mmCIF file of C-alpha atoms in Angstrom:
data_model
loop_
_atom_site.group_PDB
_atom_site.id
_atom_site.type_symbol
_atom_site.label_atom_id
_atom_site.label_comp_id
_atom_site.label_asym_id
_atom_site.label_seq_id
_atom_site.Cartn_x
_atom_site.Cartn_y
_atom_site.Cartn_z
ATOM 1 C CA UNK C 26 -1.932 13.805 57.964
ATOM 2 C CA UNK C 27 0.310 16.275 60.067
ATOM 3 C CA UNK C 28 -3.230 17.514 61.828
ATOM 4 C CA UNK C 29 -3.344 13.764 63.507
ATOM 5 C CA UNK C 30 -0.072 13.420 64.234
ATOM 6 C CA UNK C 31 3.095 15.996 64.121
ATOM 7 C CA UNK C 32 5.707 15.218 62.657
ATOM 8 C CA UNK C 33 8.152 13.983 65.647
ATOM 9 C CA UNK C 34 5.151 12.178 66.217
ATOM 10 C CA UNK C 35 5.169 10.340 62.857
ATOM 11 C CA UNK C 36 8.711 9.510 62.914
ATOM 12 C CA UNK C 37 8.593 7.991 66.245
ATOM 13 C CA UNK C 38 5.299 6.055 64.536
ATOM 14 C CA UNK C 39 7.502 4.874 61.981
ATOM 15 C CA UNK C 40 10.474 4.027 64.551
ATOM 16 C CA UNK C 41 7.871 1.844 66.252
ATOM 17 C CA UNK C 42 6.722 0.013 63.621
ATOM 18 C CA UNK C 43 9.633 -0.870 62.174
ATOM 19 C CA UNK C 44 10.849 -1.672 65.520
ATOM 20 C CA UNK C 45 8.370 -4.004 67.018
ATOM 21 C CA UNK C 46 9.189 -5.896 63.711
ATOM 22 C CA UNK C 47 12.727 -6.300 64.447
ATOM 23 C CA UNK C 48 11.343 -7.589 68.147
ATOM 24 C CA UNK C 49 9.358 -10.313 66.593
ATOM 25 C CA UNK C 50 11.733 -11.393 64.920
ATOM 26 C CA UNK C 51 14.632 -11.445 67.386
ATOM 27 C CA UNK C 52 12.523 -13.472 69.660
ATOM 28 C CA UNK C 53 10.389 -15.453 67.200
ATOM 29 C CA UNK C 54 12.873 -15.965 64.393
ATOM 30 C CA UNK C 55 15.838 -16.213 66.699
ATOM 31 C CA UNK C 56 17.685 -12.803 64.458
ATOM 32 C CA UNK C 57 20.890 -12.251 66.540
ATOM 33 C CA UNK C 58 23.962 -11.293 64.953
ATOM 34 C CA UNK C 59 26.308 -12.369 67.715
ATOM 35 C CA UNK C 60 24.268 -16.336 67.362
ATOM 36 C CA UNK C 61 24.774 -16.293 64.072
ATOM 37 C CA UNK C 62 28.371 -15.844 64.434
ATOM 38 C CA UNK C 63 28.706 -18.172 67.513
ATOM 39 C CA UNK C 64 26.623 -20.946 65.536
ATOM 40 C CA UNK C 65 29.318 -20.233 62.336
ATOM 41 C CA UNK C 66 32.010 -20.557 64.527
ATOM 42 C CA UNK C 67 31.364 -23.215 66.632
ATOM 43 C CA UNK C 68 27.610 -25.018 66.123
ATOM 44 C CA UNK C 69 28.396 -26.080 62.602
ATOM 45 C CA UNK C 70 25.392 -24.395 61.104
ATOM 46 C CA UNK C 71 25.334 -21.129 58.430
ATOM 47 C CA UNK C 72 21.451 -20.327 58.801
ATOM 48 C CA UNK C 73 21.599 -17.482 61.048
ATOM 49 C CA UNK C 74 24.246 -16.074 59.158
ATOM 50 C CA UNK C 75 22.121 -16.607 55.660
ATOM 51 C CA UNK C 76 19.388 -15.142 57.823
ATOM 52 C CA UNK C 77 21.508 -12.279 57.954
ATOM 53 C CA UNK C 78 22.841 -12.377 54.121
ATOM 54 C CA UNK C 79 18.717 -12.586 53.297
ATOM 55 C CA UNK C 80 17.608 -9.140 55.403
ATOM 56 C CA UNK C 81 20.758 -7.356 54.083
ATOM 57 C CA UNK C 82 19.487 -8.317 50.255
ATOM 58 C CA UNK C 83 16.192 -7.681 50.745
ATOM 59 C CA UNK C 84 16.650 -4.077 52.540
ATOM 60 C CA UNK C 85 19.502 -3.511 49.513
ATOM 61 C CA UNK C 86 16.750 -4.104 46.988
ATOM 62 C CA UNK C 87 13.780 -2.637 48.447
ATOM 63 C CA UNK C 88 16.201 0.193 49.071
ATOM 64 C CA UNK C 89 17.638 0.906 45.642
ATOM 65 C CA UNK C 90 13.930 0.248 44.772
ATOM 66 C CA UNK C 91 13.019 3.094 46.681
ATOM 67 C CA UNK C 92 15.666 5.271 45.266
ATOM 68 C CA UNK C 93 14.744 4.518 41.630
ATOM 69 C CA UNK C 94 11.142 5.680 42.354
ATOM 70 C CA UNK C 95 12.977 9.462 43.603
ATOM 71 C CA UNK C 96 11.085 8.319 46.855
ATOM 72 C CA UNK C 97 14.438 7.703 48.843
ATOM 73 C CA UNK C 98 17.289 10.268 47.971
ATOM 74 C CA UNK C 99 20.317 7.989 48.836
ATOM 75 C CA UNK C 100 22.227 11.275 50.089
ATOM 76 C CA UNK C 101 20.002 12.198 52.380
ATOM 77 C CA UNK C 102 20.975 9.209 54.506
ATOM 78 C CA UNK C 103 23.499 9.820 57.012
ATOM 79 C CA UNK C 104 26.195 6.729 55.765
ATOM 80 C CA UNK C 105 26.288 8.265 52.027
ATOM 81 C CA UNK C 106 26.607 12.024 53.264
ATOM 82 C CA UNK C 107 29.756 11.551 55.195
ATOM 83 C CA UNK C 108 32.886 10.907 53.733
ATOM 84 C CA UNK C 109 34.317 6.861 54.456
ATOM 85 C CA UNK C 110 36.889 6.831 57.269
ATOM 86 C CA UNK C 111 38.428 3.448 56.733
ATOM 87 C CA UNK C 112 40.451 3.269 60.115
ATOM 88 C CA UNK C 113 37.083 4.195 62.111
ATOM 89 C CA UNK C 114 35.255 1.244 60.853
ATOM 90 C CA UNK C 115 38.125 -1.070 61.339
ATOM 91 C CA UNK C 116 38.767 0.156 64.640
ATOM 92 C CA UNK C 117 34.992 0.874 65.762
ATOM 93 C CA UNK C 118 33.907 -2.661 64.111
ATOM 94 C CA UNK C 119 37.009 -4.318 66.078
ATOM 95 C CA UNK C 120 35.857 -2.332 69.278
ATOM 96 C CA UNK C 121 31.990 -3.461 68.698
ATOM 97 C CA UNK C 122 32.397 -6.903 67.997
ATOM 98 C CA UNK C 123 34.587 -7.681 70.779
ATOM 99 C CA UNK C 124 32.531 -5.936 73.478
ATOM 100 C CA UNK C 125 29.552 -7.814 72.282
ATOM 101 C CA UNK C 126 31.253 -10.933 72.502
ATOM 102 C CA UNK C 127 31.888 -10.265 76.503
ATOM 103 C CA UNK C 128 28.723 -8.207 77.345
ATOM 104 C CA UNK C 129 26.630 -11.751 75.369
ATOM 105 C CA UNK C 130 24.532 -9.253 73.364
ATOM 106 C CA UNK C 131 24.415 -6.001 70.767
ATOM 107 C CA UNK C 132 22.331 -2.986 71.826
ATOM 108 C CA UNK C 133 19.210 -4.600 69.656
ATOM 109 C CA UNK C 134 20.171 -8.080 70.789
ATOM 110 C CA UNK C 135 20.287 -6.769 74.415
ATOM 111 C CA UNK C 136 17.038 -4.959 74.051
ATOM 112 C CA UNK C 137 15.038 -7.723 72.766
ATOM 113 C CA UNK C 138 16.417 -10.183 75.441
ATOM 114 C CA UNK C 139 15.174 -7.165 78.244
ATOM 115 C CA UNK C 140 11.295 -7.616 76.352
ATOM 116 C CA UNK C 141 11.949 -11.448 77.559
ATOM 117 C CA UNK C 142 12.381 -10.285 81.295
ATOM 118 C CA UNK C 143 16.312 -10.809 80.857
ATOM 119 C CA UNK C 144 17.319 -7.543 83.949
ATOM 120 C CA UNK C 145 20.984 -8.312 82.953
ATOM 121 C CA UNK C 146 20.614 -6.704 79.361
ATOM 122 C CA UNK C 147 18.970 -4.017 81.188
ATOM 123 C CA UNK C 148 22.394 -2.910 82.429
ATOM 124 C CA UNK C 149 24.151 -3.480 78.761
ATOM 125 C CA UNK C 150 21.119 -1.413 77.691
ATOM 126 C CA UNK C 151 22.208 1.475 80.127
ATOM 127 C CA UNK C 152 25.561 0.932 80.258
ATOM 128 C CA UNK C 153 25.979 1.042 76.308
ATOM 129 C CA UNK C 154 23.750 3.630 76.210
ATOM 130 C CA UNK C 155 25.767 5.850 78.559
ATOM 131 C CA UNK C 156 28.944 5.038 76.843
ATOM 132 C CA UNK C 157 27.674 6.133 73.310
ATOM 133 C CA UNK C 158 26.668 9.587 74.545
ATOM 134 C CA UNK C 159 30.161 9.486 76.371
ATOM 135 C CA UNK C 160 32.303 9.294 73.383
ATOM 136 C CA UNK C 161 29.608 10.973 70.685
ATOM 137 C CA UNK C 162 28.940 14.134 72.996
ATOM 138 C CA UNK C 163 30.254 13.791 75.863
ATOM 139 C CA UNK C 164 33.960 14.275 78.216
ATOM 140 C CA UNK C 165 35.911 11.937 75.362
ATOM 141 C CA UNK C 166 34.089 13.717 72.031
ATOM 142 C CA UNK C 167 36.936 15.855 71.492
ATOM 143 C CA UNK C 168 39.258 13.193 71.429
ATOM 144 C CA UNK C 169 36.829 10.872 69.357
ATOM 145 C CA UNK C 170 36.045 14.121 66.262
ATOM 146 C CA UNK C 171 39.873 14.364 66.625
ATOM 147 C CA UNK C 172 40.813 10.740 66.122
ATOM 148 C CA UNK C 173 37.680 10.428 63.788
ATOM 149 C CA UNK C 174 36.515 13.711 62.144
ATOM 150 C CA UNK C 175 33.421 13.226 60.445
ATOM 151 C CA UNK C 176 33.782 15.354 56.908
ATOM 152 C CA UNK C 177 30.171 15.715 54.963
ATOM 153 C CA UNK C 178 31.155 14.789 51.157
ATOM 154 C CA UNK C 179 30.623 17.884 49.382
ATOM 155 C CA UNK C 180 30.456 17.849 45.415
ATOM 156 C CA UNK C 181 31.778 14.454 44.928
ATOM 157 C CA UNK C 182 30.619 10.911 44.577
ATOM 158 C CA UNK C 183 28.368 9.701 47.480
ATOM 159 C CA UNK C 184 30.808 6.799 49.114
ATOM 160 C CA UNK C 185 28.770 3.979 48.038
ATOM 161 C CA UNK C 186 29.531 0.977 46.416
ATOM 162 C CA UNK C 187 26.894 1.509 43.802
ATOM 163 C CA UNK C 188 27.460 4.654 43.142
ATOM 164 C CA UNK C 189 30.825 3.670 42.483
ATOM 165 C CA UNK C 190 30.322 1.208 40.111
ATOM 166 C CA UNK C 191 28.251 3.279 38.409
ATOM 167 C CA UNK C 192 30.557 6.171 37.483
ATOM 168 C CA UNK C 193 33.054 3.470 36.473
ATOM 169 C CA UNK C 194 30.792 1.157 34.290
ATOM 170 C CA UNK C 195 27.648 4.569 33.489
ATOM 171 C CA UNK C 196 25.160 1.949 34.610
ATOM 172 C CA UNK C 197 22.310 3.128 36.706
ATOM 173 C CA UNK C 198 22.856 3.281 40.768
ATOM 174 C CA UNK C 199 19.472 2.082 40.746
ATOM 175 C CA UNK C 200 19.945 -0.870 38.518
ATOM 176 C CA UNK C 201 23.264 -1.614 40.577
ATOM 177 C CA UNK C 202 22.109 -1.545 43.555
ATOM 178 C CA UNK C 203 18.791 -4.105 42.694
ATOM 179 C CA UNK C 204 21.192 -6.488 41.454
ATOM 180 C CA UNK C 205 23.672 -6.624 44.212
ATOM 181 C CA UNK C 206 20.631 -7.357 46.429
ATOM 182 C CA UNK C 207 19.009 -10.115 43.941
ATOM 183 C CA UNK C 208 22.479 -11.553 44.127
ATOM 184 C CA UNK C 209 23.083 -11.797 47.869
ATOM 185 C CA UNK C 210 18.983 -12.692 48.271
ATOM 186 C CA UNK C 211 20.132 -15.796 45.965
ATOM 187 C CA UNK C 212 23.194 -16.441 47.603
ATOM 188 C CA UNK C 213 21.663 -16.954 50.427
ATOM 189 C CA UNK C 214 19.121 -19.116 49.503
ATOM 190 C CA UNK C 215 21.609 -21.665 47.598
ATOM 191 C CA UNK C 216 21.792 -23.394 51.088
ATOM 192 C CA UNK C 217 19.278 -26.709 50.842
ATOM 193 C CA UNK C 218 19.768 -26.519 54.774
ATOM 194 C CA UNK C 219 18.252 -22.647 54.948
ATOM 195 C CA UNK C 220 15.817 -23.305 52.001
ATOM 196 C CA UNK C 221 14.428 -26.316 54.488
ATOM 197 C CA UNK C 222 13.605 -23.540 57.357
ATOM 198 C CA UNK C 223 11.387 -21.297 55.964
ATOM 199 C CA UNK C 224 10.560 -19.576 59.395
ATOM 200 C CA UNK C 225 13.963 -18.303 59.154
ATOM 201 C CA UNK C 226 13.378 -17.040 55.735
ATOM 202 C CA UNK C 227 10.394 -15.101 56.487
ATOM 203 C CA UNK C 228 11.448 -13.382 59.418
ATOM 204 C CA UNK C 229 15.227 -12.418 57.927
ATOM 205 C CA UNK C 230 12.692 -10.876 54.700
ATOM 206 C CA UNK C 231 10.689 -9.186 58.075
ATOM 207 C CA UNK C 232 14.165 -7.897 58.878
ATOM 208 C CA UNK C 233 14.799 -6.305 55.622
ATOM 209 C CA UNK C 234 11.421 -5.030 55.194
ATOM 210 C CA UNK C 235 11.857 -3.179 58.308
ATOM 211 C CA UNK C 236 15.175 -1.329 57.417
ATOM 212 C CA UNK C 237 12.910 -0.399 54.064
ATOM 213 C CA UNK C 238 9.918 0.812 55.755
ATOM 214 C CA UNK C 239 12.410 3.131 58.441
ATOM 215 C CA UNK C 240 14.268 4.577 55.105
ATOM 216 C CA UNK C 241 10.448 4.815 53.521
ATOM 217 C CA UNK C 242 8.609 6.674 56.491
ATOM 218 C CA UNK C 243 11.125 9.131 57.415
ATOM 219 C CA UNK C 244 11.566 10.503 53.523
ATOM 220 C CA UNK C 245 7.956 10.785 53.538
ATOM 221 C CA UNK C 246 7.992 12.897 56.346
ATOM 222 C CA UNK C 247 11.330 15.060 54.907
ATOM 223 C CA UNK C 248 9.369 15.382 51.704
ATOM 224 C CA UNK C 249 6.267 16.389 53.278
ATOM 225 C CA UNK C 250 6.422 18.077 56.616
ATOM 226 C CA UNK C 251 8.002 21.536 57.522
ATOM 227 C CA UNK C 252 10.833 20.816 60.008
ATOM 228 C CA UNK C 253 14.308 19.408 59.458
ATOM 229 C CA UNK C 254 13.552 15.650 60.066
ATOM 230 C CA UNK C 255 16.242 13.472 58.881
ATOM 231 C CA UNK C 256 15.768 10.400 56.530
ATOM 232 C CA UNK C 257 16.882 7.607 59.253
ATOM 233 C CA UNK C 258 16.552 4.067 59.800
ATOM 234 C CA UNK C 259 17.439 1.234 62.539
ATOM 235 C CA UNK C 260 20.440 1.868 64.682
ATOM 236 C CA UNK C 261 20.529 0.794 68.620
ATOM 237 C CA UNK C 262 23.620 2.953 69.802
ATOM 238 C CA UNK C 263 23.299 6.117 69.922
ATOM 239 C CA UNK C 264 19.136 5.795 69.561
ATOM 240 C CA UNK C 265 19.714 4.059 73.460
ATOM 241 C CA UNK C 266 21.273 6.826 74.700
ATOM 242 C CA UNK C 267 18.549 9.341 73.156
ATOM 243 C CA UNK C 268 16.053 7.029 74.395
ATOM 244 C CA UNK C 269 17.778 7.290 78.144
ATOM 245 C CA UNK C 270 17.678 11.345 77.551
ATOM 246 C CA UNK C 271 13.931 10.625 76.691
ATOM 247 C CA UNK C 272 13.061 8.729 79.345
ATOM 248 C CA UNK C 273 14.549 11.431 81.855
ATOM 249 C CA UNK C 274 13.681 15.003 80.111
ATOM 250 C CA UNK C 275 10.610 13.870 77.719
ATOM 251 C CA UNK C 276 9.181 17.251 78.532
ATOM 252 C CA UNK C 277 11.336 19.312 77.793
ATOM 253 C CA UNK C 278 12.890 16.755 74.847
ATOM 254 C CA UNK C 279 11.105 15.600 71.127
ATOM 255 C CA UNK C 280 10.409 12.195 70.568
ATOM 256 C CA UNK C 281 11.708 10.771 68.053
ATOM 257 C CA UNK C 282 12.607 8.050 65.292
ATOM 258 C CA UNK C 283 15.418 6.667 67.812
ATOM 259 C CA UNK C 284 13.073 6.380 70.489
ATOM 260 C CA UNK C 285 9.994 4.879 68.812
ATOM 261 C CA UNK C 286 12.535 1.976 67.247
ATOM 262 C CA UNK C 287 13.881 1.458 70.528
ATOM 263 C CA UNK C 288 10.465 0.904 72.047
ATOM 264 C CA UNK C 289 9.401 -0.940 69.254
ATOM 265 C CA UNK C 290 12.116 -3.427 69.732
ATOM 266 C CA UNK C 291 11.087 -3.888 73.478
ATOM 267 C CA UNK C 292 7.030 -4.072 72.553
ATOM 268 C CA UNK C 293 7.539 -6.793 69.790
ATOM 269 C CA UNK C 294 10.281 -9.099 71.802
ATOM 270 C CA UNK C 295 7.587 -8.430 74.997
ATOM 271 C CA UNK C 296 5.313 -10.069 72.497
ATOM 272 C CA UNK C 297 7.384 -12.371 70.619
ATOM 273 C CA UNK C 298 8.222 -14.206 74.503
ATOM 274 C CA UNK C 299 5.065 -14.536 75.313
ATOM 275 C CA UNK C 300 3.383 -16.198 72.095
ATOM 276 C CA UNK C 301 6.613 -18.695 72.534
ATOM 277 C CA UNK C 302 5.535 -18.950 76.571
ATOM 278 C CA UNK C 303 9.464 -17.580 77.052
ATOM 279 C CA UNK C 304 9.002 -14.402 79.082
ATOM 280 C CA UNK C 305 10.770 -15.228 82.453
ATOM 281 C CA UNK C 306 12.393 -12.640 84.965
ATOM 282 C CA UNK C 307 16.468 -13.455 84.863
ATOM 283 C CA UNK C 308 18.918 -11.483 86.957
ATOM 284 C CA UNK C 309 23.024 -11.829 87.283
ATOM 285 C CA UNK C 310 24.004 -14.462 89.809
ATOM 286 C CA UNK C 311 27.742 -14.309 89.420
ATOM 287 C CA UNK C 312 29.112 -10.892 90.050
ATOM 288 C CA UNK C 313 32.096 -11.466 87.427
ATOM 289 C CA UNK C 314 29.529 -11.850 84.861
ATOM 290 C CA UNK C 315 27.905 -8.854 85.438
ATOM 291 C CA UNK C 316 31.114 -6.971 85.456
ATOM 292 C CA UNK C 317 32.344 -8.766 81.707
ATOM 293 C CA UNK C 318 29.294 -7.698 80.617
ATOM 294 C CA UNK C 319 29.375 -4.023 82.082
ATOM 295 C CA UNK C 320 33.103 -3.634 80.307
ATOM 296 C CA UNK C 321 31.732 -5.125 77.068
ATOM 297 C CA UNK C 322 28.767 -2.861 76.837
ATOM 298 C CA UNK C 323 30.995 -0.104 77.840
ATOM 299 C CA UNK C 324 33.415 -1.534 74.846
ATOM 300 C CA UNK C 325 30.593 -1.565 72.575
ATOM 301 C CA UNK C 326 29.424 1.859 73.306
ATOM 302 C CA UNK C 327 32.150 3.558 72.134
ATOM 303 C CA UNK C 328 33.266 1.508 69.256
ATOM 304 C CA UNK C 329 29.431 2.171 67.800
ATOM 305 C CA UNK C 330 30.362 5.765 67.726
ATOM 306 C CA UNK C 331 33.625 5.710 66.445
ATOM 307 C CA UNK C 332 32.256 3.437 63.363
ATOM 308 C CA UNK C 333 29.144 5.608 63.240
ATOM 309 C CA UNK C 334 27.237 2.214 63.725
ATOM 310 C CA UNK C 335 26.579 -0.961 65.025
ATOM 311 C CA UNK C 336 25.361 -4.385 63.736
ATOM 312 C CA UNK C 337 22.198 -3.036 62.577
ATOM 313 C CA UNK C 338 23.386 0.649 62.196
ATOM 314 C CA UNK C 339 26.053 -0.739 59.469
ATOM 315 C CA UNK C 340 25.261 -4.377 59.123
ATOM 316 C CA UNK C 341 22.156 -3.630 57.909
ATOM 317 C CA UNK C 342 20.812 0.242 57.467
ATOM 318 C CA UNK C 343 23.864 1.381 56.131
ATOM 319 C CA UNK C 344 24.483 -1.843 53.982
ATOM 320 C CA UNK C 345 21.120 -1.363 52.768
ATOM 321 C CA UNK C 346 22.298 1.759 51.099
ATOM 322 C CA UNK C 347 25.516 -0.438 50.159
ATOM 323 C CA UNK C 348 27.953 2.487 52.464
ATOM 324 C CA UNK C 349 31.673 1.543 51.347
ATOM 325 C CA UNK C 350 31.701 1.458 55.231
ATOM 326 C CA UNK C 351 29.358 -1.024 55.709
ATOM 327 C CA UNK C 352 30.929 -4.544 54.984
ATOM 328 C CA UNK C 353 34.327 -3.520 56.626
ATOM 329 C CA UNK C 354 32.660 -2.565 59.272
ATOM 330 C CA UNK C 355 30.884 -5.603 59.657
ATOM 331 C CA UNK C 356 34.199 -8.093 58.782
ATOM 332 C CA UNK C 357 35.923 -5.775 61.937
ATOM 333 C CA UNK C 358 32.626 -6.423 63.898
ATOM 334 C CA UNK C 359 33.082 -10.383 63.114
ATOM 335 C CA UNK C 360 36.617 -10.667 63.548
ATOM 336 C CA UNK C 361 36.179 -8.856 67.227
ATOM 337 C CA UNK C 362 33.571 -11.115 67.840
ATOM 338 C CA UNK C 363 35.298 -14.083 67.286
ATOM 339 C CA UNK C 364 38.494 -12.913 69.077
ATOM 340 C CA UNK C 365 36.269 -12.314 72.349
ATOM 341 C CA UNK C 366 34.422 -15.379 72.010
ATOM 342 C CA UNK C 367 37.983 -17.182 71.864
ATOM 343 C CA UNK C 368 39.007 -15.447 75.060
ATOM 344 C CA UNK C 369 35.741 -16.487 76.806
ATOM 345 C CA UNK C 370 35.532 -19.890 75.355
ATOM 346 C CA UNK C 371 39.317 -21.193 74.987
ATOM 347 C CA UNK C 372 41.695 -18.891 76.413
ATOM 348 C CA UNK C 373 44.633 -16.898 75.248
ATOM 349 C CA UNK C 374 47.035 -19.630 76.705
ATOM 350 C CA UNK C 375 50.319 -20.144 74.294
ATOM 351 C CA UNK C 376 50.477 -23.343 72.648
ATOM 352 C CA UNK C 377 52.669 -25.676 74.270
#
């Protein structure tokens, strides 16, 4: 297989597949984190967020599936080889959500909305991805790795919730970790209102299935090929600024995992607007607009890297792993949200 392709070559394969499936389904099954919270908050309906609950079961159990098989070693992946820094998710998830809340997008959201012809996420794209390599490797990195020192876990319990319960109860991870995801799969579906959109359903399973495949194709290349790769899956924070780097020194550079997911997001929401007849150039008319969003992205960028994620990073690639850091990352990336949605929408104006 590594005579057709090599193996950066066959990461960045898997990036892209996986990718132009979480395209499709931003733009045909309407998968945005920040919508689902703004519909939760203030359009009365829960879909998008079950939407959300579905893909993070689905991944969970296809997952821990994958784990059981010894296909997926769960401490290969990044979230369960670094020890849980519970003041860098709250403060990175805080950071996240809020930015997204001005800048109108995520990195993935923002992405998808560029396939649709959208040139203002073109500057959250850049802008975020500028900031990420700002804080991760860039002037502020010293001040992030000493605010935020990333420790591998080294002969102790992986930080994951499964793995936890399973040294307390001597259940299987594996068996854990299946349930959890049956559970949150059902959850999700006790909602007559989500059960009656079955779209919605399909593409949030689409979701999942694409956070399995990236965790799936990258361990067969670890297992199988002769370099270092690392066992990865969707992220779009640091993977924009690698995909910037690409863009700009691809000669001298690798491709890579980050960089086929990135374009794989573009390619499938490219697709995904024009089977819905939605593709339609959009620029900035209003120059404080452009500069919210600018700051948010900016925001965003640098709260990504200080919870080593964002709402697919954590909300769904390292949930699907179940990271200790995953759902407080994700309540501090809600509770940002909804605090810079309140500023935009209402106002911080006292009570009278």
């Amino acid at each position: 297989m590594f005579e057709l392709l090599s193996e950066p070559q066959w990461m960045a394969a898997v990036g892209l597949l996986g990718g132009v499936l979480l395209g499709l389904a931003a733009r045909l099954g309407r998968f945005c984190t920040l919508g689902a919270i703004e519909d939760m908050l203030y359009g009365g309906s829960d879909v998008r967020m079950r939407m959300w609950l579905l893909a993070i079961g689905v991944a969970i159990t296809g997952s821990f599936a994958l784990m059981g098989s010894g296909w997926l070693i769960g401490t290969d992946t990044f979230y369960l080889s670094i020890q849980w820094m519970p003041m860098a998710s709250v403060v990175g998830g805080l950071m996240f959500g809020y930015g997204m809340a001005l800048s109108g997008n995520c990195g993935f959201g923002a992405i998808a909305r560029l396939g649709g012809g959208d040139l203002r996420s073109f500057v959250i794209v850049l802008v975020m991805g500028i900031s990420t390599y700002v804080v991760l490797a860039g002037p502020l990195a010293p001040l992030r790795d000493w605010m935020f020192h990333q420790t591998p876990v080294v002969g102790s319990t992986p930080p994951g919730i499964a793995h936890a319960l399973a040294g307390l109860s001597g259940l299987s991870v594996t068996g854990i970790g299946i349930t959890i995801g049956l559970c949150l799969c059902a959850g999700a579906l006790m909602s007559q209102t989500f059960r009656a959109a079955p779209s919605s359903i399909i593409w949030a399973a689409i979701v999942g299935l694409a956070i399995i495949i990236g965790w799936a194709g990258t361990a067969w290349v670890a297992a199988n090929g002769f370099e270092a790769n690392q066992v990865v899956s969707h992220s779009y924070s640091a993977p924009l600024g690698e995909t910037i780097l690409y863009a700009m020194t691809g000669g001298t550079r690798t491709i890579s995992f980050a960089v086929g997911s990135v374009a794989g997001v573009w390619i499938g929401a490219f697709i995904g607007s024009l089977i819905k007849g939605h593709f339609r150039w959009e620029a900035c008319d209003d120059p404080r607009e452009l500069r919210r969003q600018i700051i948010g992205a900016a925001i965003m960028g640098a709260g990504a890297v200080i919870a080593m994620g964002c709402t697919v990073g954590q909300g769904l690639s390292a949930f699907s792993v179940l990271a200790f850091g995953a759902p407080v990352t994700m309540i501090a990336i809600i509770a940002g949200a909804a605090l810079g949605l309140r500023q935009l929408i209402t106002g911080f104006s006292l009570a009278e």
